[in-house]
Amino acid sequence: MELRINKHTILNIIVLAIFGILTFFVGLHHEPWADEAQAWLIARDCTIPDMILHVLKYEGHPILWFAILRILHFIHYPYKLFFLLPWIASCIGVYLLVFKSKLPGIIKYLFPFTYFIFYQSAVIARNHSLLFPMFTGIAILYKDRFKHPYWYSLLIILTASISVYSFVIMLIFLTFFIIEIFQSKKYSLKTFIPPIIILIYMLFTALYLIKPADYTSYPDIDLIRLNPLRILYITTRGYFNTPPLSFILLVKMITVLALYIYSAKTFCKSKQQVMFFTLTNLTLAIAITALVCKPWHIAYFIITLISICATLANENPQNKYDFSSNKIFYIIILIIFSNQICWSYKSALYDIHNNYSAAKAAAEFIKSNNLETKNITGLGYKITAIQPYFNNNLYSNYGKKSAYWVWSKGFYQHQKENGLAEASVIILDTRNNNNFINIINNLQNSHNSYFFNGYLYAKGHPLEEENFVILVKK
């Protein structure tokens, strides 16, 4: 049988290959930071029951990412290859997008190189890296959700297990799944059992994520800020850097609003699809505005939008997405994608030439000077990033065998107040320099100081330092 490869297949292969090669190269140069290390350590030092019963309620994330890492630890997967996990997940997402989705080429071939896919998902090893491939998988299976309800339900469960935000989005998907069952009158065990399984699982997930009373700090939920203008402003941060109130900011916010309006106009072909599109994106925007809005959280805006568009495009394969009928939409897409591809270039270049985190350099210093056998006190959350380079917990003031940080008031106080007098080595997270400046000043005469510099980089700009000071007793 003759194998036919058309120009679209060749283009798909080229896009996937370029994406894979470039992101692999950047990943080789990336130093994992504290949040990446934290998940790695939890998976290393905890059993699955421990995570569900005790640990994840402090983390605020469902179990999927930690369970995957637990499997990697079981097969003795090395930390130096941690970057391969988000890389593989993102390559799968790009493969599904370019080979299986019905999106127009301008989106299929440019979206993989935008910042939140190319860098934030493919290079940074966090649970959010699973979002893109899972969402794309759902988009492809969506049109056959009643033909394969169990596979569709499995994807919903897995996606809901990535983060609180993906959990919220999947609630919308589940709601419409149930509505469509009743609308189509497809009453059978095959259609009724899957949503019941999803509901039970989501209830179980919600219960084990309830924050405990001794959690260090609850998110500052301010309902007053949930006004339409602020929601639009927070959403805009997912597409542009947002300057102070100005004409430029207003233009950016209008551009983002127009993006959603023209996306709905381009891909929605029924009132129910418009409602599905609007509720999914709006619910996400409200959730992120009300809770925590970090650079890795706002990735959900563009990934969710493009995934919903892919979902609707696959459900309406007869649609024509020619430029003449969608000029404004394509112009907006080009503006936003060009901006984010610029972020990808800057962030990748920075990571290749600089320390994203100083943890690797600090760990190499500790090993080369045989300091891991000394009594070490560690202060500040960021020092967690050093721990995965060693097989066991480094810090005596952690007071337990496990090496990860616990977001409880008791753990923080113990970590902060104990171990300084007996310590031969003190490692400080300089982000909290104001808290520890007195320690450094008091120990200058009795200790040698060694500084290690790193800086997190997001959306094409420096975000926050991840530097360390190691004080070694003379």
Tab-separated table of C-alpha atoms in Angstrom:
chain	number	residue	atom	x	y	z
A	1	MET	CA	0.000	0.000	0.000
A	2	GLU	CA	1.378	3.409	-1.011
A	3	LEU	CA	1.892	5.887	1.808
A	4	ARG	CA	0.670	9.349	0.863
A	5	ILE	CA	2.120	12.346	2.628
A	6	ASN	CA	0.584	15.663	1.635
A	7	LYS	CA	1.957	19.135	2.242
A	8	HIS	CA	-0.106	19.554	5.423
A	9	THR	CA	1.386	16.393	6.939
A	10	ILE	CA	4.897	17.601	6.091
A	11	LEU	CA	4.156	20.999	7.652
A	12	ASN	CA	2.754	19.296	10.770
A	13	ILE	CA	5.916	17.194	11.122
A	14	ILE	CA	8.148	20.259	10.663
A	15	VAL	CA	6.246	22.262	13.322
A	16	LEU	CA	6.344	19.371	15.808
A	17	ALA	CA	10.058	18.757	15.145
A	18	ILE	CA	11.027	22.432	15.533
A	19	PHE	CA	8.996	22.685	18.741
A	20	GLY	CA	10.494	19.489	20.163
A	21	ILE	CA	14.119	20.345	19.326
A	22	LEU	CA	13.979	23.933	20.599
A	23	THR	CA	12.179	23.186	23.859
A	24	PHE	CA	14.440	20.186	24.550
A	25	PHE	CA	17.491	22.439	24.182
A	26	VAL	CA	16.040	25.057	26.555
A	27	GLY	CA	15.042	22.351	29.051
A	28	LEU	CA	18.632	21.063	29.136
A	29	HIS	CA	19.724	24.457	30.469
A	30	HIS	CA	16.893	24.979	32.952
A	31	GLU	CA	17.506	24.831	36.714
A	32	PRO	CA	14.334	23.726	38.565
A	33	TRP	CA	13.091	26.245	41.125
A	34	ALA	CA	11.409	25.814	44.495
A	35	ASP	CA	7.884	24.973	43.289
A	36	GLU	CA	9.243	22.333	40.917
A	37	ALA	CA	11.392	20.881	43.699
A	38	GLN	CA	8.520	20.910	46.204
A	39	ALA	CA	6.371	18.557	44.128
A	40	TRP	CA	9.365	16.307	43.445
A	41	LEU	CA	10.127	16.040	47.178
A	42	ILE	CA	6.511	15.353	48.151
A	43	ALA	CA	6.400	12.513	45.633
A	44	ARG	CA	9.746	11.192	46.853
A	45	ASP	CA	9.011	11.314	50.574
A	46	CYS	CA	5.271	10.505	50.734
A	47	THR	CA	3.062	7.591	49.876
A	48	ILE	CA	-0.150	8.213	47.915
A	49	PRO	CA	-2.298	7.811	51.105
A	50	ASP	CA	-0.025	10.311	52.896
A	51	MET	CA	-0.561	12.819	50.102
A	52	ILE	CA	-4.333	12.456	50.126
A	53	LEU	CA	-4.791	12.391	53.902
A	54	HIS	CA	-2.170	14.898	55.046
A	55	VAL	CA	-0.078	16.716	52.428
A	56	LEU	CA	-2.134	17.948	49.473
A	57	LYS	CA	-4.555	19.959	51.608
A	58	TYR	CA	-1.577	22.233	52.349
A	59	GLU	CA	-0.516	22.329	48.693
A	60	GLY	CA	-3.905	23.149	47.189
A	61	HIS	CA	-3.327	20.896	44.164
A	62	PRO	CA	-5.076	17.613	43.272
A	63	ILE	CA	-3.077	14.430	43.047
A	64	LEU	CA	-2.316	13.727	39.356
A	65	TRP	CA	1.079	15.458	39.070
A	66	PHE	CA	2.281	14.025	42.394
A	67	ALA	CA	1.124	10.523	41.456
A	68	ILE	CA	3.060	10.702	38.178
A	69	LEU	CA	6.183	11.828	40.042
A	70	ARG	CA	5.669	9.040	42.579
A	71	ILE	CA	5.819	6.519	39.722
A	72	LEU	CA	9.013	8.139	38.430
A	73	HIS	CA	10.581	7.808	41.888
A	74	PHE	CA	9.564	4.153	41.973
A	75	ILE	CA	11.626	3.516	38.819
A	76	HIS	CA	14.502	5.677	40.196
A	77	TYR	CA	14.087	8.408	37.624
A	78	PRO	CA	16.903	11.023	38.027
A	79	TYR	CA	16.189	14.626	38.991
A	80	LYS	CA	18.548	15.937	36.295
A	81	LEU	CA	16.087	14.631	33.681
A	82	PHE	CA	13.047	16.182	35.379
A	83	PHE	CA	12.635	18.569	32.421
A	84	LEU	CA	11.733	15.641	30.134
A	85	LEU	CA	8.353	15.212	31.833
A	86	PRO	CA	6.879	18.606	30.825
A	87	TRP	CA	8.694	18.340	27.490
A	88	ILE	CA	7.045	15.008	26.608
A	89	ALA	CA	3.629	16.219	27.806
A	90	SER	CA	3.886	19.387	25.694
A	91	CYS	CA	5.096	17.495	22.613
A	92	ILE	CA	2.042	15.232	22.932
A	93	GLY	CA	-0.148	18.346	23.151
A	94	VAL	CA	1.449	19.858	20.040
A	95	TYR	CA	1.091	16.559	18.160
A	96	LEU	CA	-2.621	16.396	18.961
A	97	LEU	CA	-3.073	20.068	18.074
A	98	VAL	CA	-1.383	20.009	14.655
A	99	PHE	CA	-2.354	16.505	13.517
A	100	LYS	CA	-5.812	16.009	15.037
A	101	SER	CA	-7.504	19.378	15.564
A	102	LYS	CA	-9.600	21.215	12.972
A	103	LEU	CA	-8.326	24.639	13.981
A	104	PRO	CA	-7.168	26.997	11.223
A	105	GLY	CA	-3.471	26.799	10.392
A	106	ILE	CA	-2.627	30.232	11.809
A	107	ILE	CA	-3.530	28.922	15.280
A	108	LYS	CA	-2.228	25.366	14.905
A	109	TYR	CA	1.208	26.398	13.717
A	110	LEU	CA	1.813	29.495	15.868
A	111	PHE	CA	0.176	28.588	19.175
A	112	PRO	CA	2.849	25.990	20.126
A	113	PHE	CA	5.482	28.750	20.086
A	114	THR	CA	3.589	31.150	22.329
A	115	TYR	CA	5.026	31.664	25.792
A	116	PHE	CA	2.691	29.559	27.933
A	117	ILE	CA	3.142	26.485	25.713
A	118	PHE	CA	6.724	26.849	24.490
A	119	TYR	CA	8.269	27.878	27.802
A	120	GLN	CA	5.881	27.766	30.761
A	121	SER	CA	4.476	24.318	29.874
A	122	ALA	CA	7.351	22.640	28.011
A	123	VAL	CA	10.288	23.771	30.172
A	124	ILE	CA	8.975	24.430	33.699
A	125	ALA	CA	8.175	21.084	35.368
A	126	ARG	CA	4.953	21.785	37.212
A	127	ASN	CA	1.437	20.328	37.270
A	128	HIS	CA	0.309	23.051	34.846
A	129	SER	CA	2.373	21.329	32.109
A	130	LEU	CA	-0.351	18.677	31.892
A	131	LEU	CA	-3.081	21.185	31.076
A	132	PHE	CA	-2.341	21.641	27.355
A	133	PRO	CA	-2.186	17.934	26.343
A	134	MET	CA	-5.222	17.051	28.482
A	135	PHE	CA	-7.328	19.919	27.140
A	136	THR	CA	-6.323	19.102	23.570
A	137	GLY	CA	-7.239	15.463	24.115
A	138	ILE	CA	-10.674	16.495	25.383
A	139	ALA	CA	-11.123	18.820	22.393
A	140	ILE	CA	-10.487	15.944	19.982
A	141	LEU	CA	-12.694	13.415	21.784
A	142	TYR	CA	-15.488	15.922	22.491
A	143	LYS	CA	-17.478	15.285	19.311
A	144	ASP	CA	-17.585	11.552	20.186
A	145	ARG	CA	-18.363	12.026	23.881
A	146	PHE	CA	-21.582	9.997	23.655
A	147	LYS	CA	-19.964	7.317	21.554
A	148	HIS	CA	-17.114	6.939	24.066
A	149	PRO	CA	-18.507	8.319	27.359
A	150	TYR	CA	-16.096	6.379	29.566
A	151	TRP	CA	-12.998	7.644	27.756
A	152	TYR	CA	-14.413	11.169	27.801
A	153	SER	CA	-15.143	10.867	31.532
A	154	LEU	CA	-11.636	9.578	32.203
A	155	LEU	CA	-10.166	12.641	30.487
A	156	ILE	CA	-12.415	14.923	32.546
A	157	ILE	CA	-11.304	13.201	35.765
A	158	LEU	CA	-7.615	13.411	34.839
A	159	THR	CA	-7.904	17.066	33.821
A	160	ALA	CA	-9.802	17.922	37.010
A	161	SER	CA	-6.883	16.347	38.895
A	162	ILE	CA	-4.317	18.860	37.575
A	163	SER	CA	-5.194	21.977	39.585
A	164	VAL	CA	-8.044	23.829	41.266
A	165	TYR	CA	-8.568	25.901	38.110
A	166	SER	CA	-8.771	22.875	35.823
A	167	PHE	CA	-11.150	21.343	38.395
A	168	VAL	CA	-13.442	24.389	38.045
A	169	ILE	CA	-13.322	24.209	34.233
A	170	MET	CA	-14.169	20.507	34.244
A	171	LEU	CA	-17.218	21.244	36.393
A	172	ILE	CA	-18.540	23.279	33.447
A	173	PHE	CA	-17.775	20.427	31.033
A	174	LEU	CA	-19.566	17.988	33.353
A	175	THR	CA	-22.582	20.283	33.679
A	176	PHE	CA	-23.010	20.496	29.903
A	177	PHE	CA	-22.435	16.758	29.559
A	178	ILE	CA	-25.355	16.106	31.933
A	179	ILE	CA	-27.571	18.727	30.233
A	180	GLU	CA	-26.914	17.167	26.821
A	181	ILE	CA	-27.776	13.694	28.110
A	182	PHE	CA	-31.241	14.940	29.086
A	183	GLN	CA	-31.643	17.041	25.927
A	184	SER	CA	-30.827	14.110	23.672
A	185	LYS	CA	-32.858	11.719	25.853
A	186	LYS	CA	-30.032	9.184	25.728
A	187	TYR	CA	-31.152	7.380	28.853
A	188	SER	CA	-28.982	4.319	29.407
A	189	LEU	CA	-26.434	3.010	31.864
A	190	LYS	CA	-23.745	3.833	29.313
A	191	THR	CA	-24.577	7.543	29.513
A	192	PHE	CA	-25.659	7.828	33.171
A	193	ILE	CA	-22.815	5.987	34.930
A	194	PRO	CA	-19.885	8.110	33.617
A	195	PRO	CA	-21.149	11.481	34.968
A	196	ILE	CA	-21.990	9.832	38.311
A	197	ILE	CA	-18.409	8.529	38.521
A	198	ILE	CA	-17.098	12.023	37.726
A	199	LEU	CA	-19.313	13.601	40.409
A	200	ILE	CA	-18.165	11.129	43.066
A	201	TYR	CA	-14.526	11.684	42.137
A	202	MET	CA	-14.869	15.475	42.174
A	203	LEU	CA	-16.537	15.390	45.582
A	204	PHE	CA	-13.714	13.208	46.902
A	205	THR	CA	-11.114	15.622	45.445
A	206	ALA	CA	-12.839	18.675	46.918
A	207	LEU	CA	-12.913	17.031	50.366
A	208	TYR	CA	-9.209	16.206	50.534
A	209	LEU	CA	-8.265	19.711	49.337
A	210	ILE	CA	-10.095	21.555	52.151
A	211	LYS	CA	-7.537	23.820	53.818
A	212	PRO	CA	-6.673	22.868	57.443
A	213	ALA	CA	-7.003	25.319	60.338
A	214	ASP	CA	-3.232	25.718	60.727
A	215	TYR	CA	-2.603	26.598	57.065
A	216	THR	CA	-0.073	29.466	56.907
A	217	SER	CA	-2.171	31.914	54.926
A	218	TYR	CA	-5.504	31.733	53.195
A	219	PRO	CA	-5.939	33.400	49.813
A	220	ASP	CA	-7.199	36.936	50.184
A	221	ILE	CA	-10.628	36.608	48.587
A	222	ASP	CA	-12.099	40.059	48.091
A	223	LEU	CA	-15.515	39.964	46.449
A	224	ILE	CA	-15.386	43.720	45.833
A	225	ARG	CA	-12.643	43.229	43.259
A	226	LEU	CA	-14.872	40.828	41.316
A	227	ASN	CA	-16.193	43.622	39.135
A	228	PRO	CA	-16.240	43.319	35.319
A	229	LEU	CA	-13.403	45.810	34.822
A	230	ARG	CA	-11.040	43.998	37.193
A	231	ILE	CA	-11.931	40.612	35.717
A	232	LEU	CA	-11.077	41.980	32.267
A	233	TYR	CA	-7.846	43.471	33.618
A	234	ILE	CA	-6.723	40.155	35.170
A	235	THR	CA	-7.657	38.320	31.967
A	236	THR	CA	-5.608	40.811	29.942
A	237	ARG	CA	-2.552	39.822	32.003
A	238	GLY	CA	-2.773	36.405	30.354
A	239	TYR	CA	-2.191	37.937	26.932
A	240	PHE	CA	-0.126	41.104	27.495
A	241	ASN	CA	2.080	42.730	30.084
A	242	THR	CA	-0.182	45.227	31.819
A	243	PRO	CA	1.246	48.708	32.445
A	244	PRO	CA	-0.277	51.149	34.982
A	245	LEU	CA	-3.571	52.724	34.057
A	246	SER	CA	-3.043	54.343	30.691
A	247	PHE	CA	-4.308	54.533	27.131
A	248	ILE	CA	-2.075	51.565	26.202
A	249	LEU	CA	-3.617	49.442	28.945
A	250	LEU	CA	-7.100	50.376	27.717
A	251	VAL	CA	-6.187	49.326	24.162
A	252	LYS	CA	-4.846	45.983	25.430
A	253	MET	CA	-7.991	45.313	27.452
A	254	ILE	CA	-10.218	46.136	24.468
A	255	THR	CA	-8.094	43.846	22.273
A	256	VAL	CA	-8.548	40.946	24.702
A	257	LEU	CA	-12.294	41.553	24.950
A	258	ALA	CA	-12.474	41.597	21.155
A	259	LEU	CA	-10.501	38.330	21.055
A	260	TYR	CA	-13.183	36.544	23.096
A	261	ILE	CA	-16.056	38.101	21.148
A	262	TYR	CA	-14.602	37.185	17.746
A	263	SER	CA	-13.522	33.725	18.945
A	264	ALA	CA	-17.130	33.016	19.922
A	265	LYS	CA	-18.371	34.452	16.640
A	266	THR	CA	-15.904	32.328	14.636
A	267	PHE	CA	-16.327	28.966	16.355
A	268	CYS	CA	-19.787	28.904	17.982
A	269	LYS	CA	-22.606	27.779	15.686
A	270	SER	CA	-25.487	27.494	18.167
A	271	LYS	CA	-26.813	29.246	21.271
A	272	GLN	CA	-25.737	26.316	23.422
A	273	GLN	CA	-22.194	26.517	22.072
A	274	VAL	CA	-22.140	30.261	22.829
A	275	MET	CA	-23.272	29.517	26.387
A	276	PHE	CA	-20.648	26.758	26.752
A	277	PHE	CA	-17.905	29.058	25.424
A	278	THR	CA	-18.947	31.995	27.620
A	279	LEU	CA	-19.482	30.089	30.879
A	280	THR	CA	-16.192	28.187	30.626
A	281	ASN	CA	-14.030	31.240	29.973
A	282	LEU	CA	-15.934	33.552	32.320
A	283	THR	CA	-15.935	31.074	35.227
A	284	LEU	CA	-12.186	30.656	34.851
A	285	ALA	CA	-11.660	34.432	34.791
A	286	ILE	CA	-13.745	34.875	37.946
A	287	ALA	CA	-11.896	32.050	39.746
A	288	ILE	CA	-8.434	33.426	38.923
A	289	THR	CA	-9.466	37.000	39.786
A	290	ALA	CA	-10.943	35.906	43.116
A	291	LEU	CA	-8.073	33.646	44.172
A	292	VAL	CA	-4.391	33.733	43.269
A	293	CYS	CA	-3.105	35.288	40.062
A	294	LYS	CA	0.485	34.226	39.365
A	295	PRO	CA	2.208	34.116	35.937
A	296	TRP	CA	1.771	30.322	35.832
A	297	HIS	CA	-1.949	30.622	36.676
A	298	ILE	CA	-2.756	33.115	33.929
A	299	ALA	CA	-1.532	30.504	31.435
A	300	TYR	CA	-5.000	29.005	31.888
A	301	PHE	CA	-6.620	31.901	30.010
A	302	ILE	CA	-5.063	31.360	26.592
A	303	ILE	CA	-4.795	27.561	26.883
A	304	THR	CA	-8.473	27.301	27.851
A	305	LEU	CA	-9.569	29.696	25.097
A	306	ILE	CA	-7.670	27.883	22.331
A	307	SER	CA	-8.785	24.497	23.671
A	308	ILE	CA	-12.450	25.543	23.667
A	309	CYS	CA	-12.015	26.832	20.110
A	310	ALA	CA	-10.452	23.480	19.146
A	311	THR	CA	-13.335	21.657	20.844
A	312	LEU	CA	-15.922	23.587	18.842
A	313	ALA	CA	-13.913	23.395	15.600
A	314	ASN	CA	-13.770	19.605	15.882
A	315	GLU	CA	-17.494	19.460	16.627
A	316	ASN	CA	-18.253	21.652	13.591
A	317	PRO	CA	-15.821	20.220	11.000
A	318	GLN	CA	-17.817	21.721	8.117
A	319	ASN	CA	-16.900	25.261	9.153
A	320	LYS	CA	-14.722	27.321	6.850
A	321	TYR	CA	-12.118	29.488	8.550
A	322	ASP	CA	-10.932	31.496	5.558
A	323	PHE	CA	-9.208	34.839	6.137
A	324	SER	CA	-11.739	36.921	4.179
A	325	SER	CA	-14.547	35.943	6.567
A	326	ASN	CA	-12.514	36.329	9.763
A	327	LYS	CA	-10.113	39.215	9.152
A	328	ILE	CA	-10.473	40.920	12.530
A	329	PHE	CA	-10.151	37.621	14.420
A	330	TYR	CA	-6.957	36.661	12.580
A	331	ILE	CA	-5.422	40.120	13.042
A	332	ILE	CA	-6.071	39.946	16.814
A	333	ILE	CA	-4.617	36.417	16.949
A	334	LEU	CA	-1.488	37.591	15.111
A	335	ILE	CA	-1.007	40.536	17.485
A	336	ILE	CA	-1.366	38.385	20.609
A	337	PHE	CA	0.650	35.424	19.331
A	338	SER	CA	3.468	37.688	18.086
A	339	ASN	CA	3.682	39.285	21.536
A	340	GLN	CA	3.819	35.903	23.258
A	341	ILE	CA	6.341	34.418	20.823
A	342	CYS	CA	8.539	37.372	21.784
A	343	TRP	CA	8.131	36.341	25.450
A	344	SER	CA	9.132	32.773	24.500
A	345	TYR	CA	12.302	33.991	22.792
A	346	LYS	CA	13.345	36.258	25.679
A	347	SER	CA	12.575	33.684	28.380
A	348	ALA	CA	14.338	30.847	26.565
A	349	LEU	CA	17.397	32.996	25.882
A	350	TYR	CA	17.543	34.077	29.517
A	351	ASP	CA	17.268	30.506	30.817
A	352	ILE	CA	20.030	29.293	28.487
A	353	HIS	CA	22.515	31.974	29.573
A	354	ASN	CA	21.573	32.493	33.242
A	355	ASN	CA	20.679	30.580	36.401
A	356	TYR	CA	16.894	30.399	36.611
A	357	SER	CA	17.434	29.165	40.157
A	358	ALA	CA	20.684	29.207	42.148
A	359	ALA	CA	19.795	25.818	43.685
A	360	LYS	CA	21.954	23.691	41.384
A	361	ALA	CA	25.043	25.868	41.935
A	362	ALA	CA	24.434	25.876	45.698
A	363	ALA	CA	24.033	22.075	45.747
A	364	GLU	CA	27.273	21.601	43.785
A	365	PHE	CA	29.074	23.845	46.301
A	366	ILE	CA	27.707	21.801	49.228
A	367	LYS	CA	28.783	18.524	47.605
A	368	SER	CA	32.241	19.707	46.547
A	369	ASN	CA	32.950	20.877	50.105
A	370	ASN	CA	31.411	17.794	51.800
A	371	LEU	CA	29.001	19.980	53.749
A	372	GLU	CA	26.022	17.610	53.505
A	373	THR	CA	27.371	15.676	56.515
A	374	LYS	CA	27.383	18.834	58.670
A	375	ASN	CA	24.587	20.153	60.857
A	376	ILE	CA	22.726	22.396	58.388
A	377	THR	CA	19.982	24.906	59.160
A	378	GLY	CA	17.874	26.177	56.266
A	379	LEU	CA	15.702	29.295	56.379
A	380	GLY	CA	13.064	30.328	53.833
A	381	TYR	CA	10.807	28.402	51.452
A	382	LYS	CA	13.086	28.819	48.433
A	383	ILE	CA	15.819	26.656	49.972
A	384	THR	CA	13.539	23.704	49.178
A	385	ALA	CA	14.971	23.938	45.647
A	386	ILE	CA	18.347	22.616	46.883
A	387	GLN	CA	16.944	19.445	48.490
A	388	PRO	CA	16.303	17.243	45.386
A	389	TYR	CA	20.018	17.225	44.548
A	390	PHE	CA	20.468	15.075	47.669
A	391	ASN	CA	18.912	11.744	48.607
A	392	ASN	CA	17.721	12.865	52.043
A	393	ASN	CA	16.625	15.954	53.947
A	394	LEU	CA	19.540	18.370	54.435
A	395	TYR	CA	18.111	20.628	57.123
A	396	SER	CA	18.201	19.698	60.796
A	397	ASN	CA	15.595	22.332	61.679
A	398	TYR	CA	12.982	20.657	59.466
A	399	GLY	CA	12.615	18.187	62.311
A	400	LYS	CA	11.591	15.226	60.156
A	401	LYS	CA	12.856	12.856	57.504
A	402	SER	CA	10.812	14.449	54.745
A	403	ALA	CA	12.513	17.257	52.838
A	404	TYR	CA	9.529	19.203	51.480
A	405	TRP	CA	8.101	22.408	52.941
A	406	VAL	CA	4.848	22.189	54.912
A	407	TRP	CA	2.571	25.241	54.677
A	408	SER	CA	1.547	25.054	58.331
A	409	LYS	CA	2.083	27.676	61.018
A	410	GLY	CA	3.786	25.175	63.296
A	411	PHE	CA	6.272	24.067	60.642
A	412	TYR	CA	7.139	27.650	59.727
A	413	GLN	CA	7.781	28.635	63.351
A	414	HIS	CA	9.934	25.539	63.983
A	415	GLN	CA	11.907	26.100	60.797
A	416	LYS	CA	12.430	29.765	61.632
A	417	GLU	CA	13.349	29.557	65.302
A	418	ASN	CA	15.376	26.378	65.752
A	419	GLY	CA	18.837	25.118	64.958
A	420	LEU	CA	20.897	28.314	64.516
A	421	ALA	CA	23.067	27.878	67.612
A	422	GLU	CA	24.115	24.294	66.761
A	423	ALA	CA	24.412	24.757	63.004
A	424	SER	CA	27.748	24.422	61.256
A	425	VAL	CA	26.146	25.579	58.013
A	426	ILE	CA	23.263	28.011	57.509
A	427	ILE	CA	21.496	28.348	54.149
A	428	LEU	CA	19.317	31.417	53.629
A	429	ASP	CA	16.724	32.254	51.019
A	430	THR	CA	17.665	35.882	50.262
A	431	ARG	CA	14.181	36.717	49.040
A	432	ASN	CA	13.483	37.014	52.769
A	433	ASN	CA	16.643	39.053	53.280
A	434	ASN	CA	14.886	41.568	55.551
A	435	ASN	CA	14.015	38.738	57.948
A	436	PHE	CA	17.513	37.290	57.961
A	437	ILE	CA	19.744	40.368	57.648
A	438	ASN	CA	20.448	40.310	61.399
A	439	ILE	CA	21.561	36.685	61.156
A	440	ILE	CA	24.022	37.538	58.395
A	441	ASN	CA	25.358	40.560	60.278
A	442	ASN	CA	25.771	38.678	63.562
A	443	LEU	CA	27.608	35.777	61.936
A	444	GLN	CA	29.958	37.695	59.656
A	445	ASN	CA	32.936	37.254	61.980
A	446	SER	CA	32.370	33.586	62.788
A	447	HIS	CA	31.244	32.350	59.358
A	448	ASN	CA	32.394	32.538	55.751
A	449	SER	CA	29.658	33.728	53.370
A	450	TYR	CA	29.072	32.349	49.871
A	451	PHE	CA	26.500	33.848	47.514
A	452	PHE	CA	24.641	32.060	44.710
A	453	ASN	CA	22.500	34.025	42.285
A	454	GLY	CA	19.425	32.986	40.324
A	455	TYR	CA	16.340	34.763	39.048
A	456	LEU	CA	12.941	33.516	37.939
A	457	TYR	CA	11.895	34.881	34.566
A	458	ALA	CA	8.301	35.145	33.313
A	459	LYS	CA	6.553	36.707	30.321
A	460	GLY	CA	9.831	38.037	28.955
A	461	HIS	CA	10.822	39.838	32.175
A	462	PRO	CA	12.546	39.069	35.511
A	463	LEU	CA	9.996	37.959	38.099
A	464	GLU	CA	11.662	37.322	41.450
A	465	GLU	CA	15.034	36.299	42.803
A	466	GLU	CA	15.928	32.789	43.861
A	467	ASN	CA	19.308	33.536	45.435
A	468	PHE	CA	20.951	31.766	48.345
A	469	VAL	CA	23.555	32.653	50.970
A	470	ILE	CA	25.494	29.783	52.526
A	471	LEU	CA	27.169	30.621	55.833
A	472	VAL	CA	29.880	28.133	56.837
A	473	LYS	CA	31.327	28.222	60.350
A	474	LYS	CA	35.060	28.987	60.316
